[in-house]
Amino acid sequence: MSRSRPDKRKHRPATVLGRAGRNPHEHRGAVNPPVFHASTILFRDTADLRTRGPNRLDDVVYGRFGTPTTFAFEEAMAAAEGGTRSVAVGSGKTAVAVALSSFLAAGDHLLMVDSAYGPTRSMAQGWLARFGVETTFYDPCIGAGIAALIRDNTRVVFLESPGSLTFEVQDVPGIAAAAHTRDCTVILDNTWASPLFFRPFEHGVDVSIQAATKYVSGHSDVMLGAITTTEETHVVVRKTAQALGATVGPDDLYLGLRGLRTLDVRLRRHMESGLALARWLADRPEVERVLHPGLEGDPGHALWRRDFLGASGLFGMILRPAPSAAYDAFLDGLELFGMGYSWGGFESLIVPSMLRGARDVAPWPAPERTFRIHAGLEDVADLQDDLEAGFAHLESRAG
Ligand SMILES: *Cc1c(COP(=O)(O)O)cnc(C)c1O
């Protein structure tokens, strides 16, 4: 299979999103690559079978190992993230499992940020522990101080920035530098920023994970993940994905590829609306604190300004104390903000953050008063009106 023709000039990320992973003139000029529904792949003759058959890493030899549709998505994701290679898997969670198990074995030690996505934390505490990997959770604000936690058997430092639900920004280059002096692999869950607003490979990350379920596909209708790597880290990740039989259906890959084409315009709108709502909420009497690194007063703002190119539409808020019935009235009084897990689609969402018992290093204050908001692509004035109506319900039950 030929990869798409490389561009002669180096393009900027928004341009790369539109071009990577497609080669129209290999497909009679059709702008988008065709979708291959294929399990069995036929070999031309015995010579073809003997030469290509055993090479399962990057060739089209069996559906589970990837079709031209898989490789088109992977090529586009690698270009988008600014890495060298990418491996597509069936969900963000699978991407985390493949990335971690690629670099860890029994007897190894893993350093994981305390604010990692809940199911990522449980994967370390349960599944990896069962296979003899020990995990220590570290303070998201530790920075270069991570050096003191690195043991002789520490193999991986796992980051997620900003943190899930609590939005602490990590000093990624500082942590990566300390990890590399001890030969640890640096894995980052880059889902919040998407490939556009944090460039992982420019900040010392070795392996970048995207839950492409979120902004990459962008329409709340696909489960998809990608693990993007440098050239050196690619082979072990590819082999691990194959060992686990991790694979993705062609239509989901196609939707992921299609989502990438519009990521830049969507994300800029998510950013604009998210910041506008965050600023408005910060001034509301019902709100104690907004958790958004793009706000000037946020503890992560300086690092965010230094390292990020923008903000997505996902942020948090802590409400002032009120009876739980008042919070329920607020949520039930919203019309445009749906309640549902996941985010990154075109629609606005809100959920209680459920942070009780979700942190090892420092328990989160006010776990019952913390909420997560996803600013969708609706008119932001309508979103603000909706929250205002919700607050009227809250006040009516506040007593
Ligand atoms: C949603 C999410 C995941 C998991 O992705 P799925 O596609 O739902 O499996 C991983 N990391 C982060 C930060 C997420 O928000």
Short mmCIF file of C-alpha atoms and ligand atoms in Angstrom, two decimals:
data_model
loop_
_atom_site.label_atom_id
_atom_site.label_comp_id
_atom_site.label_asym_id
_atom_site.label_seq_id
_atom_site.Cartn_x
_atom_site.Cartn_y
_atom_site.Cartn_z
CA MET A 1 0.00 0.00 0.00
CA SER A 2 1.44 3.38 -0.88
CA ARG A 3 1.22 6.17 1.64
CA SER A 4 -0.13 9.48 0.46
CA ARG A 5 2.27 11.72 -1.42
CA PRO A 6 4.21 13.91 1.03
CA ASP A 7 3.68 17.64 0.62
CA LYS A 8 6.65 19.50 -0.78
CA ARG A 9 6.39 22.30 1.78
CA LYS A 10 5.91 21.96 5.50
CA HIS A 11 2.39 23.06 6.34
CA ARG A 12 0.78 24.43 9.47
CA PRO A 13 -1.45 22.20 11.59
CA ALA A 14 -4.83 23.35 10.19
CA THR A 15 -3.60 22.63 6.66
CA VAL A 16 -2.15 19.28 7.70
CA LEU A 17 -5.57 18.26 9.06
CA GLY A 18 -7.10 18.71 5.63
CA ARG A 19 -4.43 16.89 3.67
CA ALA A 20 -2.96 14.06 5.74
CA GLY A 21 -3.97 10.48 4.97
CA ARG A 22 -5.57 11.07 1.60
CA ASN A 23 -4.41 10.54 -1.93
CA PRO A 24 -7.32 11.28 -4.30
CA HIS A 25 -5.57 10.26 -7.50
CA GLU A 26 -5.11 6.73 -6.22
CA HIS A 27 -8.91 6.56 -6.06
CA ARG A 28 -9.99 8.08 -9.37
CA GLY A 29 -9.96 11.58 -7.92
CA ALA A 30 -12.42 11.05 -5.06
CA VAL A 31 -11.46 13.57 -2.38
CA ASN A 32 -11.88 11.14 0.51
CA PRO A 33 -10.31 7.68 0.74
CA PRO A 34 -12.66 4.74 0.13
CA VAL A 35 -13.81 2.65 3.10
CA PHE A 36 -12.50 -0.91 2.95
CA HIS A 37 -14.71 -3.53 4.56
CA ALA A 38 -12.29 -6.42 4.67
CA SER A 39 -11.31 -9.34 6.85
CA THR A 40 -9.73 -11.75 4.34
CA ILE A 41 -7.03 -10.33 2.11
CA LEU A 42 -6.02 -12.44 -0.89
CA PHE A 43 -2.45 -12.91 -2.01
CA ARG A 44 -1.70 -12.79 -5.70
CA ASP A 45 0.38 -15.99 -5.83
CA THR A 46 2.71 -18.10 -3.69
CA ALA A 47 5.57 -15.63 -4.09
CA ASP A 48 3.33 -12.82 -2.80
CA LEU A 49 2.10 -15.03 0.06
CA ARG A 50 5.65 -15.94 1.10
CA THR A 51 7.04 -12.42 0.93
CA ARG A 52 4.19 -10.36 2.32
CA GLY A 53 2.34 -12.95 4.37
CA PRO A 54 4.64 -12.94 7.39
CA ASN A 55 4.91 -9.13 7.51
CA ARG A 56 1.97 -8.15 9.65
CA LEU A 57 3.23 -4.89 11.02
CA ASP A 58 2.40 -2.33 8.39
CA ASP A 59 0.99 -4.26 5.47
CA VAL A 60 -2.52 -5.19 4.37
CA VAL A 61 -2.47 -8.96 5.00
CA TYR A 62 -5.44 -9.59 7.29
CA GLY A 63 -8.28 -7.30 8.39
CA ARG A 64 -7.34 -7.31 12.06
CA PHE A 65 -3.85 -6.00 11.26
CA GLY A 66 -5.27 -3.04 9.38
CA THR A 67 -6.77 -2.15 6.01
CA PRO A 68 -6.02 0.87 3.79
CA THR A 69 -8.75 2.67 5.78
CA THR A 70 -6.89 1.96 9.06
CA PHE A 71 -3.61 3.15 7.63
CA ALA A 72 -5.19 6.32 6.19
CA PHE A 73 -6.57 7.26 9.64
CA GLU A 74 -3.26 6.40 11.31
CA GLU A 75 -1.28 8.46 8.84
CA ALA A 76 -3.58 11.44 9.38
CA MET A 77 -3.47 11.11 13.20
CA ALA A 78 0.33 10.88 13.24
CA ALA A 79 0.57 14.03 11.11
CA ALA A 80 -2.03 15.82 13.23
CA GLU A 81 -0.23 15.10 16.51
CA GLY A 82 3.17 15.90 15.01
CA GLY A 83 4.44 12.38 15.75
CA THR A 84 5.93 9.87 13.36
CA ARG A 85 3.52 6.93 13.52
CA SER A 86 0.11 6.19 14.98
CA VAL A 87 -1.83 3.04 15.89
CA ALA A 88 -5.63 3.10 15.77
CA VAL A 89 -7.64 1.17 18.36
CA GLY A 90 -11.31 0.83 19.22
CA SER A 91 -11.55 3.38 22.07
CA GLY A 92 -9.55 5.85 24.12
CA LYS A 93 -9.51 3.32 26.95
CA THR A 94 -7.95 0.70 24.67
CA ALA A 95 -5.37 3.30 23.64
CA VAL A 96 -4.44 3.77 27.32
CA ALA A 97 -4.27 -0.03 27.87
CA VAL A 98 -2.11 -0.60 24.78
CA ALA A 99 0.21 2.32 25.57
CA LEU A 100 0.76 1.30 29.21
CA SER A 101 1.19 -2.42 28.54
CA SER A 102 3.64 -1.70 25.70
CA PHE A 103 6.20 -0.32 28.14
CA LEU A 104 5.50 -2.18 31.40
CA ALA A 105 6.12 -5.73 32.62
CA ALA A 106 5.84 -7.61 35.92
CA GLY A 107 8.07 -6.02 38.57
CA ASP A 108 7.98 -2.56 36.98
CA HIS A 109 6.85 0.65 38.63
CA LEU A 110 4.51 3.20 37.05
CA LEU A 111 4.16 6.86 38.02
CA MET A 112 0.68 8.08 37.18
CA VAL A 113 -0.70 11.58 37.66
CA ASP A 114 -3.31 11.70 40.44
CA SER A 115 -5.73 13.60 38.19
CA ALA A 116 -5.77 10.99 35.40
CA TYR A 117 -9.10 9.97 33.84
CA GLY A 118 -10.89 7.69 36.37
CA PRO A 119 -10.91 4.52 34.25
CA THR A 120 -7.17 5.04 33.56
CA ARG A 121 -6.54 5.14 37.32
CA SER A 122 -8.60 1.99 37.86
CA MET A 123 -6.74 0.24 35.06
CA ALA A 124 -3.48 0.83 36.93
CA GLN A 125 -4.94 -0.12 40.32
CA GLY A 126 -6.69 -3.28 39.09
CA TRP A 127 -5.60 -4.74 35.78
CA LEU A 128 -1.93 -3.69 35.81
CA ALA A 129 -1.57 -4.60 39.50
CA ARG A 130 -2.82 -8.09 38.67
CA PHE A 131 0.09 -8.45 36.24
CA GLY A 132 2.65 -7.31 38.82
CA VAL A 133 2.99 -3.61 37.98
CA GLU A 134 3.06 -1.25 40.95
CA THR A 135 1.63 2.26 40.58
CA THR A 136 2.35 5.44 42.54
CA PHE A 137 0.06 8.41 41.94
CA TYR A 138 1.79 11.79 41.95
CA ASP A 139 0.65 15.37 42.49
CA PRO A 140 -0.30 16.97 39.13
CA CYS A 141 1.64 20.10 40.19
CA ILE A 142 4.86 18.19 41.02
CA GLY A 143 6.85 19.45 38.00
CA ALA A 144 10.55 18.51 37.99
CA GLY A 145 10.03 17.26 41.59
CA ILE A 146 8.93 13.99 39.95
CA ALA A 147 12.65 13.05 40.04
CA ALA A 148 12.36 12.19 43.75
CA LEU A 149 9.65 9.57 43.01
CA ILE A 150 11.51 7.76 40.23
CA ARG A 151 12.80 4.37 41.36
CA ASP A 152 15.26 2.04 39.66
CA ASN A 153 12.33 0.00 38.34
CA THR A 154 10.19 2.96 37.22
CA ARG A 155 9.60 2.47 33.52
CA VAL A 156 6.74 4.84 32.64
CA VAL A 157 5.64 8.31 33.71
CA PHE A 158 2.01 8.85 32.70
CA LEU A 159 0.62 12.38 32.33
CA GLU A 160 -2.73 13.93 31.54
CA SER A 161 -2.92 17.71 31.28
CA PRO A 162 -5.11 19.39 32.27
CA GLY A 163 -6.33 16.76 34.74
CA SER A 164 -9.66 15.00 34.29
CA LEU A 165 -12.45 16.82 36.21
CA THR A 166 -10.06 19.06 38.18
CA PHE A 167 -8.11 20.70 35.31
CA GLU A 168 -4.64 21.10 36.89
CA VAL A 169 -2.03 21.92 34.22
CA GLN A 170 1.16 19.85 34.36
CA ASP A 171 4.70 21.02 33.62
CA VAL A 172 5.04 18.50 30.80
CA PRO A 173 8.55 19.49 29.60
CA GLY A 174 9.87 19.59 33.20
CA ILE A 175 8.47 16.16 34.02
CA ALA A 176 9.58 14.69 30.68
CA ALA A 177 13.16 15.92 31.15
CA ALA A 178 13.36 14.38 34.64
CA ALA A 179 11.84 11.11 33.38
CA HIS A 180 14.25 10.87 30.46
CA THR A 181 17.34 11.20 32.65
CA ARG A 182 16.16 7.90 34.22
CA ASP A 183 15.21 6.24 30.90
CA CYS A 184 11.47 6.27 31.59
CA THR A 185 8.96 6.44 28.75
CA VAL A 186 6.74 9.52 28.92
CA ILE A 187 3.12 8.84 27.97
CA LEU A 188 0.60 11.70 27.76
CA ASP A 189 -3.18 11.53 27.46
CA ASN A 190 -3.63 14.53 25.12
CA THR A 191 -7.40 14.25 24.67
CA TRP A 192 -8.40 17.59 26.28
CA ALA A 193 -6.25 19.76 24.03
CA SER A 194 -6.69 17.58 20.94
CA PRO A 195 -3.68 17.50 18.59
CA LEU A 196 -4.23 21.20 17.82
CA PHE A 197 -3.80 22.92 21.15
CA PHE A 198 -0.95 20.89 22.66
CA ARG A 199 1.91 19.65 20.49
CA PRO A 200 3.12 16.67 22.57
CA PHE A 201 6.29 15.85 20.64
CA GLU A 202 7.57 19.42 20.99
CA HIS A 203 7.40 19.06 24.79
CA GLY A 204 9.30 15.82 25.35
CA VAL A 205 6.42 13.33 25.17
CA ASP A 206 7.29 9.89 23.72
CA VAL A 207 3.77 8.51 23.30
CA SER A 208 0.57 10.55 22.93
CA ILE A 209 -2.91 9.16 23.43
CA GLN A 210 -6.10 10.54 21.93
CA ALA A 211 -9.56 9.37 22.87
CA ALA A 212 -10.65 10.14 19.29
CA THR A 213 -14.16 9.43 20.57
CA LYS A 214 -14.08 13.03 21.77
CA TYR A 215 -12.98 16.00 19.61
CA VAL A 216 -11.37 14.08 16.74
CA SER A 217 -14.61 12.41 15.70
CA GLY A 218 -16.58 15.24 17.27
CA HIS A 219 -20.18 14.11 16.76
CA SER A 220 -20.88 11.78 19.72
CA ASP A 221 -21.36 8.77 17.45
CA VAL A 222 -18.02 6.92 17.40
CA MET A 223 -15.73 5.06 19.82
CA LEU A 224 -12.13 5.41 18.65
CA GLY A 225 -8.61 5.79 20.02
CA ALA A 226 -5.12 6.46 18.71
CA ILE A 227 -1.62 6.00 20.12
CA THR A 228 0.88 8.27 18.38
CA THR A 229 4.59 7.69 18.78
CA THR A 230 8.07 8.52 17.64
CA GLU A 231 9.63 6.10 15.13
CA GLU A 232 11.46 4.19 17.94
CA THR A 233 8.40 3.64 20.11
CA HIS A 234 6.11 2.64 17.23
CA VAL A 235 7.05 -1.03 16.82
CA VAL A 236 6.39 -2.08 20.41
CA VAL A 237 3.03 -0.28 20.40
CA ARG A 238 2.01 -1.87 17.09
CA LYS A 239 3.03 -5.31 18.38
CA THR A 240 1.11 -4.83 21.63
CA ALA A 241 -2.04 -3.75 19.79
CA GLN A 242 -1.72 -6.82 17.59
CA ALA A 243 -1.04 -9.12 20.57
CA LEU A 244 -4.26 -7.89 22.16
CA GLY A 245 -6.21 -8.15 18.90
CA ALA A 246 -7.12 -4.47 19.16
CA THR A 247 -8.85 -3.44 15.97
CA VAL A 248 -11.38 -0.87 14.68
CA GLY A 249 -14.25 -1.19 12.21
CA PRO A 250 -13.84 0.69 8.92
CA ASP A 251 -16.84 3.00 9.29
CA ASP A 252 -15.62 4.28 12.66
CA LEU A 253 -12.18 4.90 11.20
CA TYR A 254 -13.76 6.80 8.34
CA LEU A 255 -15.77 8.97 10.73
CA GLY A 256 -12.61 9.67 12.71
CA LEU A 257 -10.85 10.72 9.52
CA ARG A 258 -13.77 12.89 8.52
CA GLY A 259 -13.83 14.52 11.97
CA LEU A 260 -10.16 15.47 11.68
CA ARG A 261 -10.90 17.55 8.58
CA THR A 262 -13.06 20.02 10.55
CA LEU A 263 -11.29 19.81 13.92
CA ASP A 264 -9.67 23.23 13.65
CA VAL A 265 -12.90 25.20 13.08
CA ARG A 266 -14.86 23.19 15.63
CA LEU A 267 -12.24 23.47 18.32
CA ARG A 268 -11.87 27.23 17.93
CA ARG A 269 -15.61 27.62 18.50
CA HIS A 270 -15.52 25.24 21.50
CA MET A 271 -12.66 27.34 22.91
CA GLU A 272 -14.41 30.67 22.37
CA SER A 273 -17.70 29.52 23.90
CA GLY A 274 -15.98 27.68 26.75
CA LEU A 275 -13.98 30.77 27.71
CA ALA A 276 -17.02 33.04 27.44
CA LEU A 277 -19.09 30.75 29.69
CA ALA A 278 -16.20 30.30 32.13
CA ARG A 279 -15.78 34.09 32.48
CA TRP A 280 -19.52 34.61 32.90
CA LEU A 281 -19.79 31.81 35.48
CA ALA A 282 -16.82 33.18 37.47
CA ASP A 283 -18.91 36.32 38.16
CA ARG A 284 -22.09 34.49 39.18
CA PRO A 285 -23.04 34.53 42.88
CA GLU A 286 -23.89 30.78 42.74
CA VAL A 287 -20.35 29.89 41.66
CA GLU A 288 -17.47 29.55 44.12
CA ARG A 289 -14.73 28.81 41.59
CA VAL A 290 -14.33 28.06 37.90
CA LEU A 291 -11.73 25.43 36.92
CA HIS A 292 -10.42 26.60 33.54
CA PRO A 293 -6.71 27.10 32.84
CA GLY A 294 -7.53 29.76 30.24
CA LEU A 295 -8.79 32.12 32.97
CA GLU A 296 -6.19 34.63 34.15
CA GLY A 297 -6.64 33.77 37.83
CA ASP A 298 -6.42 29.99 37.40
CA PRO A 299 -3.42 28.33 39.15
CA GLY A 300 -2.52 26.57 35.87
CA HIS A 301 -2.80 29.69 33.72
CA ALA A 302 0.94 30.49 33.45
CA LEU A 303 1.85 26.94 32.37
CA TRP A 304 -1.12 26.85 30.02
CA ARG A 305 0.01 30.08 28.37
CA ARG A 306 3.55 28.80 28.09
CA ASP A 307 2.77 25.39 26.53
CA PHE A 308 -0.75 25.33 25.04
CA LEU A 309 -2.00 26.92 21.83
CA GLY A 310 -5.61 27.11 22.97
CA ALA A 311 -8.28 25.60 25.20
CA SER A 312 -10.99 23.12 24.40
CA GLY A 313 -14.59 23.56 25.53
CA LEU A 314 -14.29 21.36 28.63
CA PHE A 315 -13.93 22.91 32.08
CA GLY A 316 -15.23 22.67 35.62
CA MET A 317 -16.92 24.73 38.31
CA ILE A 318 -17.46 24.49 42.05
CA LEU A 319 -20.84 25.81 43.19
CA ARG A 320 -21.38 27.52 46.54
CA PRO A 321 -22.85 25.31 49.29
CA ALA A 322 -26.55 24.54 48.80
CA PRO A 323 -28.81 21.56 49.55
CA SER A 324 -28.31 18.72 47.07
CA ALA A 325 -31.95 19.17 45.96
CA ALA A 326 -30.99 22.67 44.75
CA TYR A 327 -28.17 21.25 42.62
CA ASP A 328 -30.59 18.69 41.19
CA ALA A 329 -33.09 21.48 40.41
CA PHE A 330 -30.29 23.36 38.62
CA LEU A 331 -29.38 20.34 36.48
CA ASP A 332 -33.00 19.39 35.78
CA GLY A 333 -33.78 23.01 34.90
CA LEU A 334 -31.32 23.01 31.98
CA GLU A 335 -32.65 22.51 28.49
CA LEU A 336 -29.58 22.76 26.24
CA PHE A 337 -27.01 21.08 28.50
CA GLY A 338 -27.56 17.33 28.34
CA MET A 339 -26.36 15.09 31.15
CA GLY A 340 -24.13 12.35 29.86
CA TYR A 341 -20.60 11.02 30.15
CA SER A 342 -18.12 11.69 27.43
CA TRP A 343 -17.74 15.06 25.65
CA GLY A 344 -16.18 16.54 22.52
CA GLY A 345 -19.33 16.37 20.39
CA PHE A 346 -21.22 19.33 18.94
CA GLU A 347 -23.62 19.47 21.88
CA SER A 348 -23.29 21.01 25.32
CA LEU A 349 -23.12 18.77 28.38
CA ILE A 350 -22.96 18.99 32.14
CA VAL A 351 -22.35 16.30 34.79
CA PRO A 352 -21.67 16.23 38.53
CA SER A 353 -17.97 15.39 38.76
CA MET A 354 -18.22 12.70 41.47
CA LEU A 355 -14.75 13.26 42.92
CA ARG A 356 -15.23 11.58 46.30
CA GLY A 357 -12.41 9.04 46.74
CA ALA A 358 -11.07 9.84 43.27
CA ARG A 359 -7.68 11.20 44.38
CA ASP A 360 -4.80 9.55 46.30
CA VAL A 361 -2.36 12.43 46.85
CA ALA A 362 -4.81 15.07 48.05
CA PRO A 363 -8.57 14.55 48.45
CA TRP A 364 -10.54 17.02 46.33
CA PRO A 365 -12.33 19.67 48.40
CA ALA A 366 -16.09 19.90 47.81
CA PRO A 367 -16.51 16.76 45.68
CA GLU A 368 -20.32 17.09 45.78
CA ARG A 369 -20.21 20.68 44.56
CA THR A 370 -18.00 20.18 41.51
CA PHE A 371 -19.47 19.97 38.03
CA ARG A 372 -18.02 19.46 34.56
CA ILE A 373 -19.26 21.50 31.62
CA HIS A 374 -18.73 20.91 27.92
CA ALA A 375 -19.42 24.00 25.80
CA GLY A 376 -20.88 22.77 22.52
CA LEU A 377 -21.33 24.54 19.20
CA GLU A 378 -24.73 26.13 19.97
CA ASP A 379 -25.01 29.94 20.11
CA VAL A 380 -23.22 30.87 23.31
CA ALA A 381 -25.90 33.44 24.23
CA ASP A 382 -28.44 30.60 24.33
CA LEU A 383 -26.09 28.55 26.48
CA GLN A 384 -25.72 31.44 28.90
CA ASP A 385 -29.52 31.93 29.03
CA ASP A 386 -29.91 28.23 29.74
CA LEU A 387 -27.47 28.33 32.67
CA GLU A 388 -29.20 31.45 33.97
CA ALA A 389 -32.55 29.63 33.89
CA GLY A 390 -30.91 26.71 35.70
CA PHE A 391 -29.62 29.04 38.41
CA ALA A 392 -33.15 30.39 38.90
CA HIS A 393 -34.23 26.81 39.67
CA LEU A 394 -31.27 26.43 42.02
CA GLU A 395 -32.17 29.61 43.91
CA SER A 396 -35.80 28.54 44.23
CA ARG A 397 -34.66 25.39 46.10
CA ALA A 398 -31.73 26.95 47.98
CA GLY A 399 -33.90 27.77 51.01
C1 LIG B 1 -13.01 9.66 27.40
C2 LIG B 1 -11.58 9.64 27.77
C3 LIG B 1 -10.82 8.50 27.62
C4 LIG B 1 -11.41 7.19 27.17
O1 LIG B 1 -11.91 7.26 25.88
P1 LIG B 1 -13.05 6.24 25.40
O2 LIG B 1 -13.04 6.41 23.93
O3 LIG B 1 -14.31 6.65 26.08
O4 LIG B 1 -12.63 4.86 25.81
C5 LIG B 1 -9.48 8.55 27.93
N1 LIG B 1 -8.92 9.68 28.38
C6 LIG B 1 -9.62 10.80 28.56
C7 LIG B 1 -8.95 12.02 29.08
C8 LIG B 1 -10.98 10.82 28.28
O5 LIG B 1 -11.69 11.92 28.48
#
